[in-house]
């Protein structure tokens, strides 16, 4: 991961805490870069993410899910009976 500290310097332990914060906040996403901008007593964090593979999403009754297992039996049956359209 590339880390840029802008407008000053930070202790390694403080940088590690910002990385941990980003990992918790964006769980499941890979962070490729972190810009830490120092502005007096304030710190701005900008996270950049690695491209991830697109996951198929199923739409049923205004719910978006990435697997059919998240739908109840009735919704699974409804989805299996729908006519599919080719893209």
Short mmCIF file of N, CA, C and O in Angstrom, two decimals:
data_model
loop_
_atom_site.label_atom_id
_atom_site.label_comp_id
_atom_site.label_asym_id
_atom_site.label_seq_id
_atom_site.Cartn_x
_atom_site.Cartn_y
_atom_site.Cartn_z
N UNK A 1 0.85 -1.17 0.00
CA UNK A 1 0.00 0.00 0.00
C UNK A 1 0.90 1.24 0.00
O UNK A 1 1.85 1.32 0.77
N UNK A 2 0.57 2.18 -0.86
CA UNK A 2 1.32 3.42 -0.92
C UNK A 2 0.67 4.42 0.03
O UNK A 2 -0.55 4.60 0.02
N UNK A 3 1.49 5.08 0.87
CA UNK A 3 0.98 6.05 1.84
C UNK A 3 1.70 7.37 1.61
O UNK A 3 2.93 7.43 1.60
N UNK A 4 0.92 8.43 1.41
CA UNK A 4 1.46 9.78 1.22
C UNK A 4 1.02 10.66 2.38
O UNK A 4 -0.17 10.77 2.66
N UNK A 5 2.00 11.29 3.04
CA UNK A 5 1.69 12.25 4.10
C UNK A 5 1.97 13.63 3.52
O UNK A 5 3.08 13.92 3.09
N UNK A 6 0.94 14.47 3.49
CA UNK A 6 1.02 15.78 2.85
C UNK A 6 0.95 16.87 3.92
O UNK A 6 0.12 16.81 4.83
N UNK A 7 1.81 17.87 3.81
CA UNK A 7 1.87 19.04 4.70
C UNK A 7 2.43 18.72 6.08
O UNK A 7 2.00 19.30 7.07
N UNK A 8 3.35 17.79 6.17
CA UNK A 8 3.97 17.51 7.45
C UNK A 8 4.49 16.09 7.55
O UNK A 8 4.63 15.39 6.55
N UNK A 9 4.74 15.67 8.79
CA UNK A 9 5.25 14.32 9.06
C UNK A 9 4.41 13.69 10.17
O UNK A 9 3.89 14.38 11.04
N UNK A 10 4.31 12.37 10.12
CA UNK A 10 3.58 11.62 11.14
C UNK A 10 4.44 10.47 11.65
O UNK A 10 5.27 9.93 10.91
N UNK A 11 4.18 10.11 12.88
CA UNK A 11 4.82 8.95 13.50
C UNK A 11 4.29 7.68 12.83
O UNK A 11 3.13 7.61 12.42
N UNK A 12 5.12 6.67 12.71
CA UNK A 12 4.74 5.40 12.08
C UNK A 12 3.53 4.78 12.77
O UNK A 12 2.64 4.24 12.10
N UNK A 13 3.45 4.89 14.08
CA UNK A 13 2.33 4.30 14.82
C UNK A 13 1.02 5.02 14.49
O UNK A 13 -0.03 4.39 14.40
N UNK A 14 1.08 6.33 14.29
CA UNK A 14 -0.12 7.08 13.93
C UNK A 14 -0.58 6.71 12.52
O UNK A 14 -1.78 6.53 12.27
N UNK A 15 0.36 6.55 11.61
CA UNK A 15 0.03 6.11 10.25
C UNK A 15 -0.63 4.74 10.29
O UNK A 15 -1.64 4.50 9.62
N UNK A 16 -0.07 3.84 11.10
CA UNK A 16 -0.65 2.49 11.23
C UNK A 16 -2.09 2.55 11.72
O UNK A 16 -2.94 1.76 11.28
N UNK A 17 -2.38 3.47 12.63
CA UNK A 17 -3.75 3.60 13.15
C UNK A 17 -4.71 4.07 12.06
O UNK A 17 -5.85 3.62 11.99
N UNK A 18 -4.26 4.97 11.19
CA UNK A 18 -5.11 5.42 10.08
C UNK A 18 -5.36 4.28 9.09
O UNK A 18 -6.45 4.13 8.56
N UNK A 19 -4.35 3.45 8.87
CA UNK A 19 -4.51 2.29 7.99
C UNK A 19 -5.51 1.31 8.60
O UNK A 19 -6.41 0.80 7.92
N UNK A 20 -5.40 1.06 9.90
CA UNK A 20 -6.35 0.17 10.58
C UNK A 20 -7.77 0.72 10.51
O UNK A 20 -8.73 -0.03 10.29
N UNK A 21 -7.90 2.03 10.69
CA UNK A 21 -9.21 2.68 10.59
C UNK A 21 -9.83 2.43 9.22
O UNK A 21 -10.99 2.05 9.10
N UNK A 22 -9.04 2.65 8.17
CA UNK A 22 -9.54 2.43 6.81
C UNK A 22 -9.91 0.99 6.55
O UNK A 22 -10.91 0.69 5.90
N UNK A 23 -9.12 0.06 7.08
CA UNK A 23 -9.40 -1.37 6.91
C UNK A 23 -10.72 -1.76 7.58
O UNK A 23 -11.46 -2.58 7.06
N UNK A 24 -11.00 -1.17 8.74
CA UNK A 24 -12.27 -1.45 9.42
C UNK A 24 -13.45 -0.78 8.70
O UNK A 24 -14.49 -1.39 8.52
N UNK A 25 -13.26 0.46 8.30
CA UNK A 25 -14.34 1.21 7.67
C UNK A 25 -14.71 0.63 6.31
O UNK A 25 -15.89 0.56 5.96
N UNK A 26 -13.72 0.22 5.54
CA UNK A 26 -13.95 -0.31 4.20
C UNK A 26 -13.67 -1.81 4.15
O UNK A 26 -12.98 -2.29 3.27
N UNK A 27 -14.21 -2.52 5.10
CA UNK A 27 -14.02 -3.96 5.21
C UNK A 27 -14.43 -4.65 3.90
O UNK A 27 -15.47 -4.35 3.33
N UNK A 28 -13.60 -5.55 3.42
CA UNK A 28 -13.90 -6.27 2.21
C UNK A 28 -13.35 -5.62 0.95
O UNK A 28 -13.44 -6.18 -0.12
N UNK A 29 -12.80 -4.42 1.08
CA UNK A 29 -12.21 -3.73 -0.08
C UNK A 29 -10.71 -3.62 0.13
O UNK A 29 -10.25 -3.45 1.26
N UNK A 30 -9.95 -3.73 -0.94
CA UNK A 30 -8.50 -3.63 -0.84
C UNK A 30 -8.07 -2.19 -1.08
O UNK A 30 -8.35 -1.61 -2.12
N UNK A 31 -7.39 -1.64 -0.09
CA UNK A 31 -6.90 -0.27 -0.19
C UNK A 31 -5.54 -0.31 -0.89
O UNK A 31 -4.65 -1.05 -0.48
N UNK A 32 -5.39 0.47 -1.96
CA UNK A 32 -4.12 0.50 -2.69
C UNK A 32 -3.27 1.71 -2.30
O UNK A 32 -2.05 1.66 -2.39
N UNK A 33 -3.93 2.79 -1.87
CA UNK A 33 -3.19 4.00 -1.53
C UNK A 33 -3.96 4.80 -0.49
O UNK A 33 -5.19 4.78 -0.47
N UNK A 34 -3.22 5.52 0.34
CA UNK A 34 -3.81 6.38 1.36
C UNK A 34 -3.09 7.71 1.33
O UNK A 34 -1.86 7.77 1.43
N UNK A 35 -3.86 8.79 1.14
CA UNK A 35 -3.32 10.14 1.25
C UNK A 35 -3.75 10.71 2.60
O UNK A 35 -4.95 10.76 2.90
N UNK A 36 -2.78 11.13 3.40
CA UNK A 36 -3.05 11.75 4.70
C UNK A 36 -2.62 13.20 4.59
O UNK A 36 -1.44 13.50 4.45
N UNK A 37 -3.60 14.10 4.62
CA UNK A 37 -3.31 15.54 4.50
C UNK A 37 -3.47 16.19 5.86
O UNK A 37 -4.54 16.13 6.47
N UNK A 38 -2.39 16.79 6.34
CA UNK A 38 -2.39 17.45 7.64
C UNK A 38 -2.78 18.92 7.44
O UNK A 38 -2.25 19.60 6.57
N UNK A 39 -3.72 19.39 8.27
CA UNK A 39 -4.19 20.78 8.20
C UNK A 39 -4.36 21.28 9.62
O UNK A 39 -5.45 21.24 10.18
N UNK A 40 -3.27 21.74 10.21
CA UNK A 40 -3.32 22.18 11.60
C UNK A 40 -3.61 21.01 12.52
O UNK A 40 -2.88 20.03 12.54
N UNK A 41 -4.71 21.10 13.25
CA UNK A 41 -5.10 20.01 14.16
C UNK A 41 -5.95 18.96 13.46
O UNK A 41 -6.31 17.95 14.06
N UNK A 42 -6.28 19.20 12.19
CA UNK A 42 -7.16 18.30 11.46
C UNK A 42 -6.36 17.42 10.51
O UNK A 42 -5.29 17.78 10.04
N UNK A 43 -6.94 16.25 10.22
CA UNK A 43 -6.33 15.30 9.29
C UNK A 43 -7.40 14.86 8.30
O UNK A 43 -8.51 14.49 8.70
N UNK A 44 -7.11 14.97 7.03
CA UNK A 44 -8.00 14.47 5.98
C UNK A 44 -7.43 13.19 5.43
O UNK A 44 -6.24 13.11 5.11
N UNK A 45 -8.28 12.17 5.31
CA UNK A 45 -7.87 10.88 4.79
C UNK A 45 -8.57 10.63 3.46
O UNK A 45 -9.77 10.82 3.35
N UNK A 46 -7.81 10.21 2.46
CA UNK A 46 -8.39 9.83 1.18
C UNK A 46 -7.87 8.45 0.83
O UNK A 46 -6.66 8.24 0.69
N UNK A 47 -8.80 7.49 0.71
CA UNK A 47 -8.45 6.12 0.41
C UNK A 47 -8.69 5.83 -1.07
O UNK A 47 -9.67 6.27 -1.64
N UNK A 48 -7.77 5.09 -1.67
CA UNK A 48 -7.90 4.62 -3.04
C UNK A 48 -7.97 3.10 -2.99
O UNK A 48 -7.27 2.47 -2.20
N UNK A 49 -8.80 2.52 -3.85
CA UNK A 49 -9.04 1.09 -3.79
C UNK A 49 -8.58 0.40 -5.06
O UNK A 49 -8.63 0.97 -6.15
N UNK A 50 -8.17 -0.86 -4.90
CA UNK A 50 -7.84 -1.69 -6.06
C UNK A 50 -9.12 -2.06 -6.76
O UNK A 50 -10.16 -2.22 -6.13
N UNK A 51 -9.05 -2.19 -8.07
CA UNK A 51 -10.22 -2.64 -8.82
C UNK A 51 -10.59 -4.04 -8.38
O UNK A 51 -9.72 -4.90 -8.22
N UNK A 52 -11.87 -4.26 -8.20
CA UNK A 52 -12.33 -5.58 -7.81
C UNK A 52 -13.18 -6.15 -8.93
O UNK A 52 -13.73 -5.43 -9.75
N UNK A 53 -13.28 -7.45 -8.97
CA UNK A 53 -14.12 -8.11 -9.96
C UNK A 53 -15.58 -7.78 -9.69
O UNK A 53 -16.02 -7.73 -8.56
N UNK A 54 -16.32 -7.60 -10.76
CA UNK A 54 -17.74 -7.33 -10.63
C UNK A 54 -18.45 -8.60 -10.19
O UNK A 54 -18.21 -9.68 -10.70
N UNK A 55 -19.33 -8.47 -9.22
CA UNK A 55 -20.15 -9.58 -8.78
C UNK A 55 -21.55 -9.42 -9.35
O UNK A 55 -22.08 -8.32 -9.40
N UNK A 56 -22.13 -10.52 -9.78
CA UNK A 56 -23.48 -10.49 -10.33
C UNK A 56 -24.47 -10.14 -9.22
O UNK A 56 -24.35 -10.62 -8.10
N UNK A 57 -25.43 -9.28 -9.53
CA UNK A 57 -26.46 -8.92 -8.56
C UNK A 57 -27.81 -9.37 -9.09
O UNK A 57 -28.10 -9.24 -10.27
N UNK A 58 -28.62 -9.93 -8.22
CA UNK A 58 -29.97 -10.36 -8.57
C UNK A 58 -30.94 -9.34 -7.99
O UNK A 58 -30.82 -8.94 -6.85
N UNK A 59 -31.93 -8.96 -8.80
CA UNK A 59 -32.92 -8.01 -8.31
C UNK A 59 -34.26 -8.72 -8.21
O UNK A 59 -34.73 -9.33 -9.15
N UNK A 60 -34.85 -8.61 -7.04
CA UNK A 60 -36.15 -9.22 -6.82
C UNK A 60 -36.93 -8.32 -5.87
O UNK A 60 -36.51 -8.11 -4.73
N UNK A 61 -38.04 -7.77 -6.35
CA UNK A 61 -38.91 -6.92 -5.52
C UNK A 61 -38.13 -5.79 -4.85
O UNK A 61 -38.23 -5.56 -3.65
N UNK A 62 -37.30 -5.12 -5.64
CA UNK A 62 -36.52 -3.98 -5.18
C UNK A 62 -35.44 -4.32 -4.15
O UNK A 62 -34.97 -3.46 -3.42
N UNK A 63 -35.05 -5.59 -4.07
CA UNK A 63 -33.94 -5.99 -3.23
C UNK A 63 -32.80 -6.40 -4.13
O UNK A 63 -32.99 -7.16 -5.08
N UNK A 64 -31.59 -5.93 -3.87
CA UNK A 64 -30.42 -6.37 -4.61
C UNK A 64 -29.62 -7.30 -3.71
O UNK A 64 -29.26 -6.94 -2.59
N UNK A 65 -29.36 -8.49 -4.20
CA UNK A 65 -28.58 -9.45 -3.45
C UNK A 65 -27.53 -10.05 -4.38
O UNK A 65 -27.72 -10.09 -5.58
N UNK A 66 -26.42 -10.51 -3.81
CA UNK A 66 -25.39 -11.08 -4.66
C UNK A 66 -25.48 -12.60 -4.76
O UNK A 66 -24.80 -13.20 -5.57
N UNK A 67 -26.31 -13.23 -3.95
CA UNK A 67 -26.55 -14.67 -4.08
C UNK A 67 -28.03 -14.95 -3.85
O UNK A 67 -28.69 -14.25 -3.10
N UNK A 68 -28.51 -15.98 -4.51
CA UNK A 68 -29.92 -16.34 -4.39
C UNK A 68 -30.25 -16.89 -3.00
O UNK A 68 -31.39 -16.86 -2.58
N UNK A 69 -29.24 -17.38 -2.30
CA UNK A 69 -29.48 -17.97 -0.97
C UNK A 69 -30.01 -16.95 0.03
O UNK A 69 -30.60 -17.32 1.04
N UNK A 70 -29.81 -15.67 -0.24
CA UNK A 70 -30.28 -14.64 0.68
C UNK A 70 -31.78 -14.39 0.55
O UNK A 70 -32.38 -13.73 1.39
N UNK A 71 -32.38 -14.90 -0.52
CA UNK A 71 -33.82 -14.72 -0.73
C UNK A 71 -34.58 -15.88 -0.08
O UNK A 71 -34.08 -17.00 -0.02
N UNK A 72 -35.81 -15.61 0.35
CA UNK A 72 -36.62 -16.69 0.92
C UNK A 72 -37.11 -17.62 -0.20
O UNK A 72 -36.94 -17.33 -1.39
N UNK A 73 -37.72 -18.73 0.16
CA UNK A 73 -38.13 -19.74 -0.81
C UNK A 73 -39.09 -19.18 -1.86
O UNK A 73 -38.98 -19.49 -3.05
N UNK A 74 -40.03 -18.35 -1.45
CA UNK A 74 -41.00 -17.79 -2.39
C UNK A 74 -40.31 -16.90 -3.42
O UNK A 74 -40.62 -16.96 -4.61
N UNK A 75 -39.38 -16.07 -2.98
CA UNK A 75 -38.66 -15.19 -3.91
C UNK A 75 -37.75 -16.00 -4.83
O UNK A 75 -37.59 -15.67 -6.00
N UNK A 76 -37.14 -17.06 -4.33
CA UNK A 76 -36.31 -17.91 -5.18
C UNK A 76 -37.16 -18.55 -6.27
O UNK A 76 -36.77 -18.60 -7.44
N UNK A 77 -38.35 -19.02 -5.90
CA UNK A 77 -39.26 -19.63 -6.88
C UNK A 77 -39.71 -18.59 -7.91
O UNK A 77 -39.73 -18.86 -9.12
N UNK A 78 -40.05 -17.40 -7.44
CA UNK A 78 -40.47 -16.33 -8.34
C UNK A 78 -39.36 -15.99 -9.34
O UNK A 78 -39.59 -15.84 -10.53
N UNK A 79 -38.14 -15.92 -8.85
CA UNK A 79 -37.01 -15.58 -9.71
C UNK A 79 -36.75 -16.67 -10.75
O UNK A 79 -36.48 -16.39 -11.90
N UNK A 80 -36.87 -17.93 -10.34
CA UNK A 80 -36.60 -19.04 -11.27
C UNK A 80 -37.67 -19.13 -12.35
O UNK A 80 -37.41 -19.66 -13.43
N UNK A 81 -38.88 -18.61 -12.11
CA UNK A 81 -39.96 -18.67 -13.09
C UNK A 81 -39.97 -17.47 -14.04
O UNK A 81 -40.69 -17.48 -15.03
N UNK A 82 -39.17 -16.45 -13.76
CA UNK A 82 -39.15 -15.26 -14.62
C UNK A 82 -38.48 -15.58 -15.94
O UNK A 82 -37.57 -16.39 -16.02
N UNK A 83 -38.95 -14.89 -16.99
CA UNK A 83 -38.33 -15.03 -18.29
C UNK A 83 -37.08 -14.16 -18.32
O UNK A 83 -37.11 -12.99 -17.97
N UNK A 84 -35.98 -14.75 -18.70
CA UNK A 84 -34.70 -14.04 -18.72
C UNK A 84 -34.55 -13.29 -20.04
O UNK A 84 -34.92 -13.78 -21.10
N UNK A 85 -34.00 -12.10 -19.96
CA UNK A 85 -33.72 -11.29 -21.14
C UNK A 85 -32.22 -11.32 -21.43
O UNK A 85 -31.42 -11.22 -20.52
N UNK A 86 -31.87 -11.46 -22.66
CA UNK A 86 -30.44 -11.47 -23.03
C UNK A 86 -29.94 -10.05 -23.12
O UNK A 86 -30.61 -9.17 -23.63
N UNK A 87 -28.74 -9.86 -22.63
CA UNK A 87 -28.13 -8.51 -22.64
C UNK A 87 -27.48 -8.21 -23.96
O UNK A 87 -27.14 -8.99 -24.73
#
